Amino acid sequence: PSPVLTSNLIDQLETTTDNVKSLNSQGGFAITHVGKLEKLDGLTFSEKKATDFLKIVADFLSFARGFRVPLILFVGYDAEGNKIWQHWNSSVGHSWKYVGSWFPENEAHILADVFPGFLRWWRDWEESEKLALYWYLEANHISLSEQKIILTQVALESIAYKQGLTKGNASDKLRQLLGKFKTPINLPFVRPSRKTPTFVDVFRPQSPPLVENLILFKEKLKQELEEKLEQETNENNKQKFERELKQLDAAYVFTKVRNDIVHPKKNIENLTGYLYEASDLGLWYLELVLLATFDYQGNYHNRLLKYQQNGEKEPVPWSNQ
């Protein structure tokens, strides 16, 4: 059996606060936390089992942080507390910088709620399918919005394929994937109603400020499609434009931006005003889809909410909370 984590898995160092201040100003790398792995029954386990499991933990912490977090030094002890092996890990990590993430600050207990589902996912999915997590970490860390959008689309399509959603074009697959997990897809968004609205619900608009530009972009696309439909004489093309008008939602807008990046036309639209919003929309969707894949039902941090306090959280869209 695999080793079982204790409740005191991770703790910060005395130097962590100063290290984080330095990292926030300069970037780079530093050791900020130590952890402990043991079996609840008190039995020992091999170095290989320990290192294999800790690599999974590293990927999980990377998912929570939003970029690749390496574990540096593994040390094994026997039942009497004697050090019996030591292993320096050479895994690749991302340089420290601020990035958005689904994980609310100062809510460490959420990690314990997400990890069991993450572990099941890790053990059930093939290596090629787990690349979705790799694409997420790369997309969330790089600065160029065009790259973020492309990598995010690759990750979402790989998950859709794993879920058996293979029919239709890219927006059709994304629409089906988001529908499966009851994730808002219309622009403006319509938030799932809860029996007992919170204080934040009362004063928060339906669509987060970050997607306001995408709503304008949607209206621009709608106008263009309506003009094409009015001028078109070919019946097949008319049906195509009518179908696209009916599907003018967030999935359509995101994949439209992605397609215009990858397959630019001679008279390509000016996407400058929409790239940042589209990249964050895609990453928001990817975070939610991954959390849903882990069967998580609790609270998370919504990256689309532009004006909020650190650590603000809300239930995942499919939750019964």
Short mmCIF file of C-alpha atoms in Angstrom, two decimals:
data_model
loop_
_atom_site.label_atom_id
_atom_site.label_comp_id
_atom_site.label_asym_id
_atom_site.label_seq_id
_atom_site.Cartn_x
_atom_site.Cartn_y
_atom_site.Cartn_z
CA PRO A 1 0.00 0.00 0.00
CA SER A 2 1.05 3.57 -0.57
CA PRO A 3 2.20 5.77 2.31
CA VAL A 4 -0.53 7.84 3.91
CA LEU A 5 -0.09 11.55 4.57
CA THR A 6 -0.34 12.91 8.10
CA SER A 7 -2.18 16.09 9.02
CA ASN A 8 1.14 17.93 9.55
CA LEU A 9 2.40 17.33 6.01
CA ILE A 10 3.71 20.83 5.28
CA ASP A 11 5.15 23.60 7.45
CA GLN A 12 6.99 26.80 6.59
CA LEU A 13 10.54 27.63 7.65
CA GLU A 14 11.55 30.44 9.99
CA THR A 15 13.02 32.18 6.95
CA THR A 16 9.96 31.73 4.73
CA THR A 17 8.48 35.22 5.24
CA ASP A 18 11.77 36.91 4.32
CA ASN A 19 12.33 34.50 1.43
CA VAL A 20 8.90 35.23 -0.02
CA LYS A 21 9.48 38.99 0.21
CA SER A 22 12.73 38.55 -1.70
CA LEU A 23 11.08 36.28 -4.27
CA ASN A 24 8.24 38.74 -4.81
CA SER A 25 10.71 41.52 -5.60
CA GLN A 26 13.36 39.56 -7.51
CA GLY A 27 11.87 36.22 -8.61
CA GLY A 28 14.12 33.19 -8.71
CA PHE A 29 14.12 30.17 -6.40
CA ALA A 30 14.18 29.47 -2.65
CA ILE A 31 13.26 26.71 -0.21
CA THR A 32 10.13 27.86 1.64
CA HIS A 33 8.58 24.76 3.25
CA VAL A 34 9.37 21.35 4.67
CA GLY A 35 7.08 18.34 4.77
CA LYS A 36 6.65 14.98 6.43
CA LEU A 37 5.38 11.70 4.97
CA GLU A 38 4.50 8.71 7.11
CA LYS A 39 2.02 5.83 7.31
CA LEU A 40 -0.71 6.12 9.88
CA ASP A 41 -0.10 2.54 11.00
CA GLY A 42 3.51 3.42 11.80
CA LEU A 43 5.01 0.90 9.36
CA THR A 44 7.98 1.75 7.15
CA PHE A 45 8.07 1.95 3.36
CA SER A 46 10.78 1.84 0.73
CA GLU A 47 12.69 4.77 -0.71
CA LYS A 48 11.13 4.12 -4.12
CA LYS A 49 7.58 4.20 -2.78
CA ALA A 50 8.33 7.38 -0.90
CA THR A 51 9.93 9.20 -3.83
CA ASP A 52 7.22 8.03 -6.27
CA PHE A 53 4.51 9.33 -3.96
CA LEU A 54 6.30 12.61 -3.27
CA LYS A 55 6.53 13.28 -7.00
CA ILE A 56 2.73 13.12 -7.10
CA VAL A 57 2.62 15.53 -4.16
CA ALA A 58 4.91 17.90 -6.07
CA ASP A 59 2.56 17.89 -9.06
CA PHE A 60 -0.39 18.53 -6.75
CA LEU A 61 1.31 21.47 -5.05
CA SER A 62 2.21 22.79 -8.50
CA PHE A 63 -1.48 22.63 -9.48
CA ALA A 64 -2.40 24.59 -6.35
CA ARG A 65 0.34 27.20 -6.82
CA GLY A 66 -0.27 27.60 -10.55
CA PHE A 67 3.27 26.84 -11.71
CA ARG A 68 5.74 23.99 -11.38
CA VAL A 69 6.96 23.59 -7.79
CA PRO A 70 9.86 21.14 -7.28
CA LEU A 71 10.66 19.15 -4.15
CA ILE A 72 14.38 19.51 -3.57
CA LEU A 73 15.66 17.14 -0.86
CA PHE A 74 14.16 13.79 0.16
CA VAL A 75 15.40 12.25 3.44
CA GLY A 76 14.32 8.84 4.78
CA TYR A 77 14.30 7.81 8.44
CA ASP A 78 13.82 4.44 10.13
CA ALA A 79 11.43 3.70 13.00
CA GLU A 80 14.00 4.96 15.54
CA GLY A 81 14.45 8.28 13.74
CA ASN A 82 17.83 7.51 12.19
CA LYS A 83 18.53 8.92 8.73
CA ILE A 84 18.96 5.96 6.36
CA TRP A 85 18.87 7.57 2.93
CA GLN A 86 18.99 10.98 1.25
CA HIS A 87 18.12 12.01 -2.28
CA TRP A 88 18.59 15.39 -3.96
CA ASN A 89 15.81 15.82 -6.52
CA SER A 90 16.68 17.49 -9.83
CA SER A 91 13.14 18.11 -11.12
CA VAL A 92 12.51 21.31 -13.07
CA GLY A 93 10.65 24.17 -11.39
CA HIS A 94 9.39 27.53 -12.60
CA SER A 95 10.98 30.73 -11.38
CA TRP A 96 8.85 32.45 -8.73
CA LYS A 97 6.39 35.08 -9.89
CA TYR A 98 2.81 36.10 -9.24
CA VAL A 99 0.26 34.05 -11.17
CA GLY A 100 -3.48 33.55 -10.79
CA SER A 101 -4.69 30.24 -9.40
CA TRP A 102 -7.87 28.46 -8.30
CA PHE A 103 -6.46 28.07 -4.76
CA PRO A 104 -7.62 30.71 -2.21
CA GLU A 105 -4.87 32.17 -0.08
CA ASN A 106 -4.89 31.23 3.60
CA GLU A 107 -7.25 28.28 3.03
CA ALA A 108 -4.82 25.40 3.48
CA HIS A 109 -7.57 22.95 4.45
CA ILE A 110 -8.83 23.03 0.87
CA LEU A 111 -5.68 21.18 -0.20
CA ALA A 112 -6.72 18.21 1.94
CA ASP A 113 -10.17 18.25 0.30
CA VAL A 114 -8.82 18.29 -3.27
CA PHE A 115 -5.91 15.86 -2.90
CA PRO A 116 -7.84 12.54 -2.67
CA GLY A 117 -9.54 13.20 -6.01
CA PHE A 118 -6.27 14.39 -7.52
CA LEU A 119 -4.59 11.15 -6.40
CA ARG A 120 -7.36 9.00 -7.92
CA TRP A 121 -7.06 10.95 -11.17
CA TRP A 122 -3.30 10.53 -11.20
CA ARG A 123 -3.56 6.78 -10.79
CA ASP A 124 -6.42 6.27 -13.27
CA TRP A 125 -5.25 8.40 -16.22
CA GLU A 126 -2.54 7.46 -18.68
CA GLU A 127 0.67 9.50 -18.85
CA SER A 128 -0.34 11.06 -22.16
CA GLU A 129 -3.67 12.13 -20.67
CA LYS A 130 -2.03 13.70 -17.62
CA LEU A 131 -0.27 16.13 -19.96
CA ALA A 132 -3.32 18.36 -19.41
CA LEU A 133 -1.82 19.31 -16.05
CA TYR A 134 1.55 20.05 -17.71
CA TRP A 135 -0.12 22.32 -20.30
CA TYR A 136 -1.99 24.13 -17.52
CA LEU A 137 1.19 24.84 -15.55
CA GLU A 138 3.03 26.05 -18.65
CA ALA A 139 0.11 28.20 -19.85
CA ASN A 140 -0.40 29.77 -16.43
CA HIS A 141 3.28 30.69 -16.02
CA ILE A 142 4.20 32.14 -19.40
CA SER A 143 3.51 35.81 -20.10
CA LEU A 144 2.42 35.84 -23.74
CA SER A 145 -1.38 35.63 -24.00
CA GLU A 146 -1.30 33.97 -27.41
CA GLN A 147 0.73 31.07 -26.01
CA LYS A 148 -1.52 30.82 -22.97
CA ILE A 149 -4.59 30.46 -25.20
CA ILE A 150 -3.04 27.83 -27.47
CA LEU A 151 -1.73 25.65 -24.61
CA THR A 152 -5.00 25.96 -22.70
CA GLN A 153 -6.97 24.86 -25.76
CA VAL A 154 -4.71 21.82 -26.15
CA ALA A 155 -5.30 20.85 -22.50
CA LEU A 156 -9.08 21.28 -22.73
CA GLU A 157 -9.30 19.24 -25.92
CA SER A 158 -7.23 16.43 -24.38
CA ILE A 159 -9.61 16.25 -21.41
CA ALA A 160 -12.65 16.36 -23.71
CA TYR A 161 -11.20 13.45 -25.67
CA LYS A 162 -10.69 11.47 -22.45
CA GLN A 163 -14.33 12.17 -21.55
CA GLY A 164 -15.46 10.74 -24.89
CA LEU A 165 -16.45 14.15 -26.32
CA THR A 166 -15.10 13.76 -29.85
CA LYS A 167 -17.91 15.02 -32.10
CA GLY A 168 -18.10 18.47 -33.63
CA ASN A 169 -15.61 21.30 -33.88
CA ALA A 170 -13.48 22.76 -31.08
CA SER A 171 -16.22 24.96 -29.66
CA ASP A 172 -18.70 22.06 -29.74
CA LYS A 173 -16.34 19.87 -27.70
CA LEU A 174 -15.61 22.66 -25.22
CA ARG A 175 -19.33 23.43 -24.91
CA GLN A 176 -20.10 19.78 -24.15
CA LEU A 177 -17.25 19.56 -21.65
CA LEU A 178 -18.35 22.66 -19.76
CA GLY A 179 -21.97 21.55 -19.89
CA LYS A 180 -21.04 18.26 -18.27
CA PHE A 181 -19.72 20.12 -15.24
CA LYS A 182 -22.47 22.81 -15.13
CA THR A 183 -19.98 25.59 -15.78
CA PRO A 184 -21.31 29.03 -16.92
CA ILE A 185 -20.98 29.38 -20.67
CA ASN A 186 -23.24 32.23 -21.77
CA LEU A 187 -22.03 35.80 -22.21
CA PRO A 188 -23.06 37.57 -20.01
CA PHE A 189 -22.64 34.77 -17.50
CA VAL A 190 -25.61 33.56 -15.53
CA ARG A 191 -24.37 32.35 -12.18
CA PRO A 192 -25.94 29.24 -10.65
CA SER A 193 -28.43 30.37 -7.99
CA ARG A 194 -28.02 29.24 -4.40
CA LYS A 195 -30.75 28.81 -1.80
CA THR A 196 -29.03 31.22 0.56
CA PRO A 197 -27.26 34.03 -1.33
CA THR A 198 -24.13 35.35 0.32
CA PHE A 199 -23.32 39.03 0.88
CA VAL A 200 -21.01 38.88 -2.13
CA ASP A 201 -23.77 37.41 -4.34
CA VAL A 202 -26.06 40.38 -3.66
CA PHE A 203 -23.60 43.00 -4.90
CA ARG A 204 -21.69 41.08 -7.54
CA PRO A 205 -22.71 41.50 -11.21
CA GLN A 206 -23.57 38.44 -13.27
CA SER A 207 -20.47 38.73 -15.43
CA PRO A 208 -17.08 39.35 -13.81
CA PRO A 209 -15.39 42.62 -14.94
CA LEU A 210 -12.61 40.68 -16.61
CA VAL A 211 -14.92 39.38 -19.35
CA GLU A 212 -16.59 42.69 -20.23
CA ASN A 213 -14.33 43.03 -23.29
CA LEU A 214 -15.29 39.51 -24.38
CA ILE A 215 -18.96 40.47 -24.23
CA LEU A 216 -18.17 43.37 -26.59
CA PHE A 217 -16.22 40.98 -28.81
CA LYS A 218 -19.21 38.64 -28.88
CA GLU A 219 -21.46 41.50 -30.02
CA LYS A 220 -18.94 42.35 -32.75
CA LEU A 221 -18.94 38.75 -33.96
CA LYS A 222 -22.73 38.69 -33.88
CA GLN A 223 -22.94 41.78 -36.04
CA GLU A 224 -20.47 40.33 -38.56
CA LEU A 225 -22.36 37.03 -38.77
CA GLU A 226 -25.68 38.80 -39.23
CA GLU A 227 -24.20 40.84 -42.09
CA LYS A 228 -22.80 37.70 -43.73
CA LEU A 229 -26.13 35.94 -43.36
CA GLU A 230 -27.97 38.83 -44.97
CA GLN A 231 -25.60 38.93 -47.95
CA GLU A 232 -25.21 35.15 -48.40
CA THR A 233 -27.08 33.40 -51.21
CA ASN A 234 -25.75 29.86 -50.77
CA GLU A 235 -28.15 27.85 -48.62
CA ASN A 236 -25.45 25.73 -46.98
CA ASN A 237 -23.49 28.81 -45.95
CA LYS A 238 -26.67 30.40 -44.64
CA GLN A 239 -27.30 27.41 -42.42
CA LYS A 240 -23.71 27.58 -41.20
CA PHE A 241 -24.05 31.26 -40.22
CA GLU A 242 -27.41 30.61 -38.53
CA ARG A 243 -25.89 27.78 -36.52
CA GLU A 244 -22.96 29.97 -35.44
CA LEU A 245 -25.34 32.75 -34.37
CA LYS A 246 -27.16 30.29 -32.13
CA GLN A 247 -23.85 29.20 -30.57
CA LEU A 248 -22.42 32.62 -29.76
CA ASP A 249 -21.36 31.80 -26.22
CA ALA A 250 -18.10 31.85 -24.26
CA ALA A 251 -16.94 28.56 -25.80
CA TYR A 252 -17.40 30.00 -29.29
CA VAL A 253 -15.61 33.25 -28.41
CA PHE A 254 -12.64 31.48 -26.80
CA THR A 255 -12.11 29.06 -29.68
CA LYS A 256 -12.65 31.88 -32.19
CA VAL A 257 -9.77 33.83 -30.64
CA ARG A 258 -7.63 30.70 -30.60
CA ASN A 259 -8.40 29.90 -34.26
CA ASP A 260 -7.58 33.44 -35.36
CA ILE A 261 -4.19 33.13 -33.64
CA VAL A 262 -3.34 29.74 -35.12
CA HIS A 263 -4.97 30.23 -38.55
CA PRO A 264 -4.65 33.96 -39.29
CA LYS A 265 -6.45 35.32 -42.32
CA LYS A 266 -5.40 38.15 -44.57
CA ASN A 267 -7.86 40.54 -42.95
CA ILE A 268 -7.58 39.18 -39.39
CA GLU A 269 -9.48 41.06 -36.71
CA ASN A 270 -7.54 43.15 -34.25
CA LEU A 271 -7.39 40.79 -31.27
CA THR A 272 -5.19 42.99 -29.09
CA GLY A 273 -8.07 44.10 -26.90
CA TYR A 274 -9.30 40.55 -26.23
CA LEU A 275 -6.21 38.37 -25.79
CA TYR A 276 -5.68 38.87 -22.06
CA GLU A 277 -9.34 38.32 -21.23
CA ALA A 278 -9.58 35.27 -23.50
CA SER A 279 -6.46 33.72 -21.95
CA ASP A 280 -7.81 34.12 -18.42
CA LEU A 281 -11.22 32.82 -19.47
CA GLY A 282 -9.60 29.69 -20.88
CA LEU A 283 -7.46 29.16 -17.77
CA TRP A 284 -10.53 29.60 -15.56
CA TYR A 285 -12.32 26.93 -17.57
CA LEU A 286 -9.30 24.62 -17.41
CA GLU A 287 -8.99 25.00 -13.63
CA LEU A 288 -12.69 24.22 -13.18
CA VAL A 289 -12.57 21.22 -15.51
CA LEU A 290 -9.58 19.80 -13.64
CA LEU A 291 -11.27 20.35 -10.26
CA ALA A 292 -14.41 18.67 -11.58
CA THR A 293 -12.32 15.78 -12.89
CA PHE A 294 -11.00 15.40 -9.33
CA ASP A 295 -14.64 15.32 -8.13
CA TYR A 296 -14.06 18.35 -5.92
CA GLN A 297 -17.24 19.88 -4.42
CA GLY A 298 -15.94 22.72 -2.23
CA ASN A 299 -14.82 26.33 -2.58
CA TYR A 300 -12.25 27.78 -4.96
CA HIS A 301 -10.85 31.16 -6.01
CA ASN A 302 -12.43 32.58 -9.18
CA ARG A 303 -9.65 34.22 -11.21
CA LEU A 304 -12.16 36.18 -13.31
CA LEU A 305 -13.17 38.41 -10.39
CA LYS A 306 -10.96 41.41 -10.97
CA TYR A 307 -11.75 43.35 -7.81
CA GLN A 308 -11.59 41.12 -4.76
CA GLN A 309 -9.76 40.55 -1.54
CA ASN A 310 -6.99 37.97 -1.27
CA GLY A 311 -8.43 34.60 -0.46
CA GLU A 312 -11.98 35.37 -1.60
CA LYS A 313 -13.70 32.12 -2.50
CA GLU A 314 -16.95 30.72 -3.85
CA PRO A 315 -18.38 27.23 -4.45
CA VAL A 316 -17.51 25.44 -7.69
CA PRO A 317 -20.42 25.82 -10.16
CA TRP A 318 -21.54 22.18 -9.85
CA SER A 319 -21.56 22.26 -6.04
CA ASN A 320 -24.76 21.92 -4.01
CA GLN A 321 -23.59 24.54 -1.52
#
